[in-house]
Coordinates of C-alpha atoms in Angstrom, one line a residue:
X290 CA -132.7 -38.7 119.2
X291 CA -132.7 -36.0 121.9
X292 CA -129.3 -35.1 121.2
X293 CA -130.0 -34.6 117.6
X294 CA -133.2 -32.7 118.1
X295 CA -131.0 -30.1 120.9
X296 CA -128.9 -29.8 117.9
X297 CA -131.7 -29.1 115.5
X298 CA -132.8 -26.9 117.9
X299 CA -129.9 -24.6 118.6
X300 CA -130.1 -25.9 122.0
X301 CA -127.1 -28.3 122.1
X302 CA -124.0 -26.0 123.8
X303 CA -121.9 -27.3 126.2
X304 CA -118.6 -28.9 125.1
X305 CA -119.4 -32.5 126.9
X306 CA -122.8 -32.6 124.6
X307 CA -121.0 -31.2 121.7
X308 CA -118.3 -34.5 121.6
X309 CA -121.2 -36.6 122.4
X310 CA -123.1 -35.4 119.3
X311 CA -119.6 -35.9 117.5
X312 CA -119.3 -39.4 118.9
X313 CA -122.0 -40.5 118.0
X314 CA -122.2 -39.5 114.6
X315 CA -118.6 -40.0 113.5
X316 CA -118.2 -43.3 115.5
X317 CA -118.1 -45.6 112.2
X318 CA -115.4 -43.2 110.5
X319 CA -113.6 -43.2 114.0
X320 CA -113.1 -47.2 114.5
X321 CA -112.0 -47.3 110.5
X322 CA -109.2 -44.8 111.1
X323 CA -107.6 -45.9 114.3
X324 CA -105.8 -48.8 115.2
X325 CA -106.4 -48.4 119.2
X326 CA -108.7 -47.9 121.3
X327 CA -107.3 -44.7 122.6
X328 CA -109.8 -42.2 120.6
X329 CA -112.6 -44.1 121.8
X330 CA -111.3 -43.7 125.6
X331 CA -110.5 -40.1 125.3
X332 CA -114.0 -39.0 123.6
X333 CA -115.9 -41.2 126.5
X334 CA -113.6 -39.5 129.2
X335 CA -115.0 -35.9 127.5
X336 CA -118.6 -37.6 127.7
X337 CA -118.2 -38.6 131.4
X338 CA -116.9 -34.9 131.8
X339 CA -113.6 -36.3 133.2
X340 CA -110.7 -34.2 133.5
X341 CA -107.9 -35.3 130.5
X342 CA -104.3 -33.8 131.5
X343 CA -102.2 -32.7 128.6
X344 CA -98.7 -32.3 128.9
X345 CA -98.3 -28.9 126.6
X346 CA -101.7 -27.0 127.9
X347 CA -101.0 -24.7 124.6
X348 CA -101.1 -27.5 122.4
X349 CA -104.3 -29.5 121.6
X350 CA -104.3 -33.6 122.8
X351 CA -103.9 -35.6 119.3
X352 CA -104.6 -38.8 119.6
X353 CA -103.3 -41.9 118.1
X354 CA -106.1 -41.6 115.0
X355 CA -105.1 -38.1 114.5
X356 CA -108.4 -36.5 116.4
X357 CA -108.2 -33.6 118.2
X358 CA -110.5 -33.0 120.8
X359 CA -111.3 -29.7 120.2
X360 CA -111.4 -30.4 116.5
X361 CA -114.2 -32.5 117.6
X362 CA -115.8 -29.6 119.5
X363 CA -115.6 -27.5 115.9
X364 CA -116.6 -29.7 113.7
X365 CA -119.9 -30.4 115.6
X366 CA -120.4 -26.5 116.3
X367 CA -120.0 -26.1 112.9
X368 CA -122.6 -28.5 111.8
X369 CA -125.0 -26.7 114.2
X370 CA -123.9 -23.4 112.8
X371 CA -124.9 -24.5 109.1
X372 CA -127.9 -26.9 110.1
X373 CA -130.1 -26.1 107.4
X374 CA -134.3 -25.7 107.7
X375 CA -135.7 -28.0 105.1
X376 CA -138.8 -25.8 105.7
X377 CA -137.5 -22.9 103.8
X378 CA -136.0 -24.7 100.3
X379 CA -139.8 -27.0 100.6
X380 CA -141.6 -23.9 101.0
X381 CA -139.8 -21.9 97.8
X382 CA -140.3 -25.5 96.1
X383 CA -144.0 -25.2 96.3
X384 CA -144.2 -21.8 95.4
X385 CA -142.1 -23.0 92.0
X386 CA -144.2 -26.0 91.5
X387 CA -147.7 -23.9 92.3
X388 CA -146.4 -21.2 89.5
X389 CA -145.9 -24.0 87.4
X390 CA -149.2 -25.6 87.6
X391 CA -151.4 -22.8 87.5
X392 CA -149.2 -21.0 84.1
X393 CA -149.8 -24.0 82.4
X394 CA -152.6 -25.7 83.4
X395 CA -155.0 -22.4 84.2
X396 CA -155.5 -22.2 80.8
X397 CA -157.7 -25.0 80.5
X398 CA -158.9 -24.8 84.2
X399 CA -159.7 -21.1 85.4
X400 CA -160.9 -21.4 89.0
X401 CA -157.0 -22.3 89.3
X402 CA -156.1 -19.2 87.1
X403 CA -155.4 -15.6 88.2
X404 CA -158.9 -13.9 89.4
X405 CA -160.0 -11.7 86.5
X406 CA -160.1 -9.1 89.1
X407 CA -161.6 -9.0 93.2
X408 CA -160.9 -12.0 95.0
X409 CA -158.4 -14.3 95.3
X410 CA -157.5 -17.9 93.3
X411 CA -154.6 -20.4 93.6
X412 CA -152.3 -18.4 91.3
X413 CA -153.0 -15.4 93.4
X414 CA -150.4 -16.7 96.2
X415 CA -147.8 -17.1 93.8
X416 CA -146.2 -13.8 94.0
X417 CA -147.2 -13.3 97.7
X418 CA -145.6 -16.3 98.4
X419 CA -141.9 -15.8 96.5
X420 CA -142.1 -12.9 98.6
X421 CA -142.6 -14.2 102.0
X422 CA -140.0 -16.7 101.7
X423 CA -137.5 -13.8 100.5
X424 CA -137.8 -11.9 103.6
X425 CA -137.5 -15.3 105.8
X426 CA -134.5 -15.7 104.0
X427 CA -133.2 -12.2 104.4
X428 CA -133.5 -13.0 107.7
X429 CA -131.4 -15.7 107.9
X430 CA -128.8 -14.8 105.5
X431 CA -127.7 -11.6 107.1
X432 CA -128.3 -12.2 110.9
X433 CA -124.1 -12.4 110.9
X434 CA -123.1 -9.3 108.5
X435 CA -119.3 -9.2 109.3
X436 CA -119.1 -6.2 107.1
X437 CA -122.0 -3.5 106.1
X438 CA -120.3 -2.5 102.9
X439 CA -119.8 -6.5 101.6
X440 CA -123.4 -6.6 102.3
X441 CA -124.6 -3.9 100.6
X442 CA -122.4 -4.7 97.5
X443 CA -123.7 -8.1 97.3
X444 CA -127.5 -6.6 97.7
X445 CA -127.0 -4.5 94.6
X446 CA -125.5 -6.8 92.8
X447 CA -128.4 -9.8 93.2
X448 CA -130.9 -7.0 93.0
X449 CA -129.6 -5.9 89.1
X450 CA -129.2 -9.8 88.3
X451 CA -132.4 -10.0 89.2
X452 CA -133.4 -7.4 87.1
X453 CA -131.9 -8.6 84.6
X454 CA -133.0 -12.1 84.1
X455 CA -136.8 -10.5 84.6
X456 CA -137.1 -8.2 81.6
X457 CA -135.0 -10.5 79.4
X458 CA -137.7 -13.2 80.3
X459 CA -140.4 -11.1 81.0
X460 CA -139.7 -8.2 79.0
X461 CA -141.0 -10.0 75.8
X462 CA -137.7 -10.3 74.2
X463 CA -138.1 -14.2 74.7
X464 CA -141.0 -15.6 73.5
X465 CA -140.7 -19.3 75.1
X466 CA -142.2 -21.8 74.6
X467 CA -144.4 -21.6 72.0
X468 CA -142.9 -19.2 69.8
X469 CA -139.7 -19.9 68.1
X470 CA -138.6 -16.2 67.5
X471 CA -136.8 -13.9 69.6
X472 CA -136.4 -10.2 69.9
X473 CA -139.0 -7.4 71.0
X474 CA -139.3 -3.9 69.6
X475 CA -138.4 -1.5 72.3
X476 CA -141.1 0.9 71.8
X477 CA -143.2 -1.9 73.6
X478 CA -140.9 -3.7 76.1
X479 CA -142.3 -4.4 79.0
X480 CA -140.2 -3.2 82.3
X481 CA -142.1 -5.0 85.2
X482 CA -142.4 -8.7 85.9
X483 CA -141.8 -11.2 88.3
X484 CA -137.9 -10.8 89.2
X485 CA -138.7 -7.1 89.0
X486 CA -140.9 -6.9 91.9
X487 CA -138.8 -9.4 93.6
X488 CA -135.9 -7.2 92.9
X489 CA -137.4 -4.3 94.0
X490 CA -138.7 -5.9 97.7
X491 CA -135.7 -7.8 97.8
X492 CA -133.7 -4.6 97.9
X493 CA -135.4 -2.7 100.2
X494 CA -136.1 -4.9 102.8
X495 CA -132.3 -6.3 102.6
X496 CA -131.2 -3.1 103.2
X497 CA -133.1 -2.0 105.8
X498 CA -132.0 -5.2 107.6
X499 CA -128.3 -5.1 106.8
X500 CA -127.8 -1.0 108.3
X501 CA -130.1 -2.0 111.3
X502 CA -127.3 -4.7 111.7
X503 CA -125.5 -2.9 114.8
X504 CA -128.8 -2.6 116.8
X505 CA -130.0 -6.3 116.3
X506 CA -130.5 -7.6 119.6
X507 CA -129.0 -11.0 121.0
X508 CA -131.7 -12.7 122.8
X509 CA -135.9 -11.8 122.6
X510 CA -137.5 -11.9 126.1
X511 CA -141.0 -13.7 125.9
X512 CA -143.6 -10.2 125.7
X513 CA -145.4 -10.7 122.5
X514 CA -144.3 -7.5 121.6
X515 CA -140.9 -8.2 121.9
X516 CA -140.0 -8.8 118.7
X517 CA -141.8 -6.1 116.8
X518 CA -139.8 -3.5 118.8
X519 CA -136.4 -5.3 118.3
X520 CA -136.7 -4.6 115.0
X521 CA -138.8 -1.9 114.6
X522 CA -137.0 -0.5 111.8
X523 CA -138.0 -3.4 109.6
X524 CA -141.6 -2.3 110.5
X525 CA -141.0 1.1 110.2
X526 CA -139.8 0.3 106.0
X527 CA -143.6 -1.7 105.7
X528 CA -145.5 0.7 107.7
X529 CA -143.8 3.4 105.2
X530 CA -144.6 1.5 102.2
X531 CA -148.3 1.1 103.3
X532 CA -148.7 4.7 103.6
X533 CA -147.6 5.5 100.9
X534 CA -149.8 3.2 98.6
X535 CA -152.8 4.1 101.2
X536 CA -152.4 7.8 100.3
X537 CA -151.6 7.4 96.4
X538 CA -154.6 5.0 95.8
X539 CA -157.0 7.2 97.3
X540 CA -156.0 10.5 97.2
X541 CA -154.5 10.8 93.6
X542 CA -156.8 11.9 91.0
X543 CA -157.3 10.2 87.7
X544 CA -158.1 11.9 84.8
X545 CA -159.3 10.4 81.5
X546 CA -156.6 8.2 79.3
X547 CA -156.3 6.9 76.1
X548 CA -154.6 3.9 73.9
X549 CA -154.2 2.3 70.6
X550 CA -155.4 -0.6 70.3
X551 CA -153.8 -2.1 66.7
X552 CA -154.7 1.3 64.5
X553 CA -157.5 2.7 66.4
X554 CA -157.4 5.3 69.5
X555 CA -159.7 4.8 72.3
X556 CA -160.0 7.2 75.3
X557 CA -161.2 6.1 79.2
X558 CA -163.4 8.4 80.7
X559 CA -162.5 8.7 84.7
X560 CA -161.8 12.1 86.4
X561 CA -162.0 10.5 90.0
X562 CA -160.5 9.1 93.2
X563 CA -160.1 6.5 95.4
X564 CA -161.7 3.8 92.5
X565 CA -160.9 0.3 92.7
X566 CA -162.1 -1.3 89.7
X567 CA -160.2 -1.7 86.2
X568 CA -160.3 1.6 84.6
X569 CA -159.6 4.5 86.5
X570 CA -157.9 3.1 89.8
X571 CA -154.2 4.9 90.8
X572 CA -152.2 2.0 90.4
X573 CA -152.9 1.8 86.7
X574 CA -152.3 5.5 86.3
X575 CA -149.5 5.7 88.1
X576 CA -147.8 3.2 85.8
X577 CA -149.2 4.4 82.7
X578 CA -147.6 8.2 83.9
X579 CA -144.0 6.4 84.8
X580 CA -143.5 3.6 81.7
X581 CA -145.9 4.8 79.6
X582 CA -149.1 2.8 78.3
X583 CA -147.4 1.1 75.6
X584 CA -144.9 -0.7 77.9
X585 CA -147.8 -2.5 80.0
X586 CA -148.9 -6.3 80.2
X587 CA -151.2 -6.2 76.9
X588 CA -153.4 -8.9 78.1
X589 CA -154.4 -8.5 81.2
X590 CA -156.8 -11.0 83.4
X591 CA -159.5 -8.2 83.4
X592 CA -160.3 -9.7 80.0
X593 CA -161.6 -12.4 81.5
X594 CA -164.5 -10.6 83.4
X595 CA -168.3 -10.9 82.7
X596 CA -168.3 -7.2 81.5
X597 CA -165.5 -7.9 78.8
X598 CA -166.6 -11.2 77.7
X599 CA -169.5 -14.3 77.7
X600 CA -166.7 -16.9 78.2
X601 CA -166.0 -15.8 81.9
X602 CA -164.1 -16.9 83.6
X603 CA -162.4 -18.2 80.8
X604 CA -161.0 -16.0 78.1
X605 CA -162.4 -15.9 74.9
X606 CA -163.8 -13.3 72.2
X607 CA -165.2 -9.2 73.2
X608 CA -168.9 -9.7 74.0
X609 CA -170.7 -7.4 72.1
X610 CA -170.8 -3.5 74.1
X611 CA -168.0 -4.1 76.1
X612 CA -166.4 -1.4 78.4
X613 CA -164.1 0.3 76.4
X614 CA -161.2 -0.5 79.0
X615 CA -161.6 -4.4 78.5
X616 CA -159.0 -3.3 75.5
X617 CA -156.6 -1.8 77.2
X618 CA -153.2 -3.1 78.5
X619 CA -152.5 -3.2 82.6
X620 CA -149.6 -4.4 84.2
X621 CA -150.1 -6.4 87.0
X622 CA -146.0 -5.9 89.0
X623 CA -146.3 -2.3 88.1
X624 CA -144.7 0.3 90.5
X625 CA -147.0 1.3 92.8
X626 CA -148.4 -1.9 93.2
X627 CA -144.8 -3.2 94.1
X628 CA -144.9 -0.6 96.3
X629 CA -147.1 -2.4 98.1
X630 CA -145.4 -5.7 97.9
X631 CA -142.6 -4.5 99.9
X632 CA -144.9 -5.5 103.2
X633 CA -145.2 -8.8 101.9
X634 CA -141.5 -9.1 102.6
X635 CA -141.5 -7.3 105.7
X636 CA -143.6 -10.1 106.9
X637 CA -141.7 -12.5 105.4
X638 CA -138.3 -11.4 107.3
X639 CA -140.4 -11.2 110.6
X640 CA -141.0 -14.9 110.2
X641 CA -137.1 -15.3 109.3
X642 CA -136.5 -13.5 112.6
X643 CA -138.7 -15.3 115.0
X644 CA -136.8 -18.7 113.7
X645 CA -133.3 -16.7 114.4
X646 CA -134.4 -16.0 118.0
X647 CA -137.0 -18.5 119.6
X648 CA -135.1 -21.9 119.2
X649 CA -138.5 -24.1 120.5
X650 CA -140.5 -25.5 117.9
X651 CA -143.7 -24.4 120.3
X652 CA -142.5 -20.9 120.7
X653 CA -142.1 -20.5 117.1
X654 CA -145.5 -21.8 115.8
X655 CA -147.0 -19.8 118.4
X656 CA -145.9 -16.4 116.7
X657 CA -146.1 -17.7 113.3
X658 CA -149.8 -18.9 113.6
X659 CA -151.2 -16.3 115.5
X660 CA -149.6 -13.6 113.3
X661 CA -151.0 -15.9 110.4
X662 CA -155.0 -16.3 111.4
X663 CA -154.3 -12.6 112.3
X664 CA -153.7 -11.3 108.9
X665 CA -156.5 -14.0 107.7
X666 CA -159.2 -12.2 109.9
X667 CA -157.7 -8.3 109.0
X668 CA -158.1 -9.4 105.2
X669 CA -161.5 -11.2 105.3
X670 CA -163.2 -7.8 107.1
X671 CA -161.9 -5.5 104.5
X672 CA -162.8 -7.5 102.0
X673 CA -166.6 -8.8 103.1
X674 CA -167.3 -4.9 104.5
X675 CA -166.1 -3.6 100.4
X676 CA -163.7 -1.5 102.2
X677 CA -160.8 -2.5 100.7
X678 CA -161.2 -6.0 98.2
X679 CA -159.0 -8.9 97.9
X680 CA -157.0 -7.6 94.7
X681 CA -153.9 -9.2 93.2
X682 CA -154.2 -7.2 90.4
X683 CA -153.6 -3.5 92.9
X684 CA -151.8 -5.7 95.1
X685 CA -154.4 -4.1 98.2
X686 CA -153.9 -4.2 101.6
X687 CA -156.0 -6.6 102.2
X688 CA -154.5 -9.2 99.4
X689 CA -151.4 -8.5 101.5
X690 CA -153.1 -9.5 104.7
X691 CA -154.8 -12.6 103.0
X692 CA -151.9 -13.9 100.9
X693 CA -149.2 -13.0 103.9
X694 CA -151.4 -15.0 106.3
X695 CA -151.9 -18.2 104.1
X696 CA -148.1 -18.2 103.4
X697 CA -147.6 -17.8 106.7
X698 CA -150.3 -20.5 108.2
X699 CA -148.6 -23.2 105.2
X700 CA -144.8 -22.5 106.0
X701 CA -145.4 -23.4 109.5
X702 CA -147.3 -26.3 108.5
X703 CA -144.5 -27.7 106.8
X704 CA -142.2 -26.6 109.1
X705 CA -144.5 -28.9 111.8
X706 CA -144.9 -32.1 109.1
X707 CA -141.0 -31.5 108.0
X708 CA -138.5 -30.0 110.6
X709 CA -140.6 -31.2 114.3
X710 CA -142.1 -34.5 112.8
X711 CA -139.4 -35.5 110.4
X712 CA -141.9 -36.4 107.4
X713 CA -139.0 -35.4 105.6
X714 CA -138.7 -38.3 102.4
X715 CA -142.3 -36.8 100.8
X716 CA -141.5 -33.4 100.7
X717 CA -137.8 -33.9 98.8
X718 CA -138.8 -33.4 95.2
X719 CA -139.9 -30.1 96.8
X720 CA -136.5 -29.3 98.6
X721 CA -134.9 -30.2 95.6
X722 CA -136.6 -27.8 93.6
X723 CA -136.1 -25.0 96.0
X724 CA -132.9 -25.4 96.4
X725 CA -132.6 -25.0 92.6
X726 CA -135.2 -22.3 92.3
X727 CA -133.8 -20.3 90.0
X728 CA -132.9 -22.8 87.3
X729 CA -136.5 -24.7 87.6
X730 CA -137.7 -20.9 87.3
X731 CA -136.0 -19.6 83.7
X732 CA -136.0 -23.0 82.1
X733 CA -139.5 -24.8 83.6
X734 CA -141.4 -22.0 84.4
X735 CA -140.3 -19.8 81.7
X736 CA -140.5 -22.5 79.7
X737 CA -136.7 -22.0 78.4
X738 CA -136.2 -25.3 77.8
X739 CA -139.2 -26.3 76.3
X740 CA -138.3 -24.0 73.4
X741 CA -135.4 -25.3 73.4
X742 CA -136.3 -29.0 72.3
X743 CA -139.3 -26.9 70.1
X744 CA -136.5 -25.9 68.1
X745 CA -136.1 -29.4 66.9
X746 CA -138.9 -30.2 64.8
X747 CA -140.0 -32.6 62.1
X748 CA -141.4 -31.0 58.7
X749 CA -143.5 -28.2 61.0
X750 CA -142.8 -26.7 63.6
X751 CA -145.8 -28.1 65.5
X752 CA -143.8 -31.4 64.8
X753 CA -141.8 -31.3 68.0
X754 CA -141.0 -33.9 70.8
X755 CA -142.4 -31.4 73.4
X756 CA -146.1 -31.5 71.5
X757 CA -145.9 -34.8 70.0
X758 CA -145.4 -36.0 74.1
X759 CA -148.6 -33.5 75.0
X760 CA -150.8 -34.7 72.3
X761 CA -149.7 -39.0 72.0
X762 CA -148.8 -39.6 75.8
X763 CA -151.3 -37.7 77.5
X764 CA -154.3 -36.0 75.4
X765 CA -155.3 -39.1 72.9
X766 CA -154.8 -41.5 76.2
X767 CA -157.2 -39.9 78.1
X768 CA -159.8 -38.4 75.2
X769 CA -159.8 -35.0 76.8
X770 CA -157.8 -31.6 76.5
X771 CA -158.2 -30.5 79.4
X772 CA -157.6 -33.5 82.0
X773 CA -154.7 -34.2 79.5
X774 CA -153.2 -31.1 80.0
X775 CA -153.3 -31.0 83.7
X776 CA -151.8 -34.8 83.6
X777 CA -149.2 -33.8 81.4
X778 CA -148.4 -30.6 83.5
X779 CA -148.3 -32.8 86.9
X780 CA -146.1 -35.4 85.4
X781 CA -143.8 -34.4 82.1
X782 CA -143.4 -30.4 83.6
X783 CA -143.4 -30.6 87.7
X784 CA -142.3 -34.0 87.9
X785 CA -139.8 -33.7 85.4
X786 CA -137.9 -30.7 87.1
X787 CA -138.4 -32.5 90.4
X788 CA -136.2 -35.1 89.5
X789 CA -133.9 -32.9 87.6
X790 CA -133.6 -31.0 90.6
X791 CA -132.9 -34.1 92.5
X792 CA -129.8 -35.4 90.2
X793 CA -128.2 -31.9 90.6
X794 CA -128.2 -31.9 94.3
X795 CA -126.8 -35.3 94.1
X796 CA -124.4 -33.4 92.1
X797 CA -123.9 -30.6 94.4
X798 CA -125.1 -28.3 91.2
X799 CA -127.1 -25.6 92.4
X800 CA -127.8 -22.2 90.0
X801 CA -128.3 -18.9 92.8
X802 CA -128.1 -15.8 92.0

């Protein structure tokens, strides 16, 4: 056990530890190979640290079985080389399964559901968290950059994929699940989304890391400090982004706007700065100036505020007087707003670095929890003092802090329950669908495959297996809609795709982009 944890640990070096590590996992394939006992005397010598003599120094010792001592040292190098965090694939599993959950079940439980506008609800760490978990996997996935170039290729390349698969799913060309039509006019596509925003962070803060390559130091002293100034430059990129955001929010002026909504114009009276709530902040302005107002979300969670309608939180029908804006279209992963998002994954990677350099599971949690109930406290004072709200929706500073902090404070729980205490077997179904993120993303999340077996129906199309499962299995069973729902989301959606995901990484299938 203490061998295994030095190698889980990165601390497991010198050659005699390395063999013994090899011995003792490849002991069974060892004594079914050989037909002496030579192999087992020459890997005990190595263990002893006894001196074996080799007639050609220039050649490797083979013995009998066909080992090679040094092959011996390799292969357990490389299996410390590529020992995988379980953290990071339960971590993006979560975030999957959370997306999941509160898509499909918000509708009939809001609490769960996006906050109509300040504050901050389960669905509100969604994005925060596919961020965060992108820059700790930035980190990770570039610390050895044999060549800048290579890198940078493969950046772009993921980065338009990305953008891609985001406005064909999110773009309202597919109209999964429910819908069994394709195809959107393009005077109203919609450009942001999910992927986009991902796309967007993921690209800057990727290459920011990969030409600060040269300058990445070897080894982090112990100052607390330490390593913010190793990689400054990664801080530098958020502390840019912030400023920028910061200045545009409240020094840009926004005049008054107007829509269609179906046949009929309306206009938004504003003419100010520095205004956080739904009509006339910059973020909306900003985007309605770069896309244009008809290529925004049309239904916004705004909709679902007291102002807009007698149903909150819930959505439901215009109350009667209604702010004129509770019409209009927002989009929620617009520009500036994204903008924004890009310190999400500077924090992210800054997590990802502190797992590259501090090889103790102490020293780790130490950074990552302080940093975490850091950012908790920064968020809750600009947020209780109305200086800057909680704000998924404008993606504030604050949301940053709160969102970064949580994901923060619940990766490095899991990284305690999964990677220091081995609670490993509970959390699979989570590593199984993070490992397969992106397929669990486009056909669960995005509800791909649903439509699919919608497309198969019985007289009507309401005559599917997908609703006749909703509505006989789970909905009649238990006499209400909404528990129903939830039960059939926990069990026929995330449970489904966690066992999906399971049989492809039996199969060594995995779909990454």
């Amino acid at each position: 056990m203490e061998d295994a944890k030095k190698l889980e640990e990165g601390t497991l070096g010198s050659d005699t530890e390395l063999v013994k590590e090899y011995h003792k996992q490849y002991s069974k394939d060892i004594v079914t190979t050989t037909t002496h006992s030579h192999d087992h005397e020459v890997v005990n010598k190595i263990e002893r640290g006894d001196v074996i003599e080799q007639k050609d120094q220039n050649e490797p010792k083979k013995t009998q079985g066909g080992i090679v001592e040094e092959q011996a040292i390799t292969m357990v190098k490389q299996a410390k080389k590529s020992k995988r965090i379980a953290t990071l694939d339960a971590f993006r599993g979560l975030t999957i399964v959370l997306m999941i959950l509160v898509d499909d079940g918000g509708e009939f439980y809001p609490r769960i559901d996006h906050s109509p506008w300040n504050g901050c609800t389960l669905a509100d760490f969604v994005m925060p968290f596919f961020l965060f978990i992108v820059g700790v996997a930035i980190a990770l996935a570039l610390k050895r950059v044999p060549k800048i170039n290579d890198a940078v290729k493969k950046i772009i390349l993921r980065t338009l994929k990305l953008l891609f698969w985001g406005i064909l799913l999110q773009g309202g060309y597919s109209h999964a699940p429910s819908d069994l039509i394709y195809g959107v006019d393009m005077k109203q596509i919609r450009w942001c989304g999910i992927l986009q925003r991902i796309a967007l962070v993921y690209l800057v803060v990727a290459l920011i890391e990969t030409f600060t390559t040269k300058g990445r130091p070897t080894a982090i002293d112990s100052r607390p400090v330490s390593i913010f100034t190793a990689y400054r430059w990664q801080w530098i990129g958020g502390f840019i982004s912030f400023l920028i955001y910061m200045i545009t929010t409240f020094a840009l002026y926004v005049p008054d706007w107007s829509f269609i909504d179906e046949t009929e114009r309306y206009t938004v009276k504003c003419g100010m700065r520095g205004h956080f709530g739904p009509a006339c902040n910059a973020v909306g302005y900003v985007d309605r100036q770069v896309w244009g107002v008809n290529h925004l979300y049309s239904q916004p969670v705004w909709i679902r505020l007291k102002a807009c309608t007698l149903s909150s939180p819930s959505g439901g029908p215009l109350r009667e007087g209604a702010p004129i804006w509770c019409r209009a279209p927002f989009e929620p992963e617009g520009l500036l707003s994204s903008i924004s998002a890009i310190l999400s994954g500077t924090i992210g990677i800054h997590y990802g670095h502190i797992l590259v350099h501090f090889k103790g599971h102490s020293e780790r949690l130490k950074q990552w929890m302080s940093m975490g109930f850091g950012l908790l406290i920064i968020a809750i004072i600009l947020h209780f003092t109305d200086a800057i709200p909680i704000n998924k929706q404008l993606y504030s500073f604050s949301y940053v802090c709160f969102t970064a902090g949580a994901a923060g404070i619940v990766f490095s729980g899991l990284y305690i329950l999964i990677d220091v205490w081995g609670f490993r077997t509970p959390f699979l179904f989570l590593e199984w669908i993070g490992m397969n993120a992106m397929l669990v993303f486009v056909l669960g999340a995005q509800g791909i495959l649903a439509a699919f077996v919608n497309g198969w129906y019985y007289g009507t199309p309401d005559k599917s297996l997908v609703n006749w499962i909703q509505e006989h299995v789970f909905i009649n069973v238990w006499h209400s809609e909404r528990l129903g729902s939830l039960l059939y989301v926990i069990f026929a959606e995330i449970t489904f795709w966690g066992i999906v995901a399971g049989i492809l990484h039996k199969l060594r299938i995995y779909w990454k982009l």
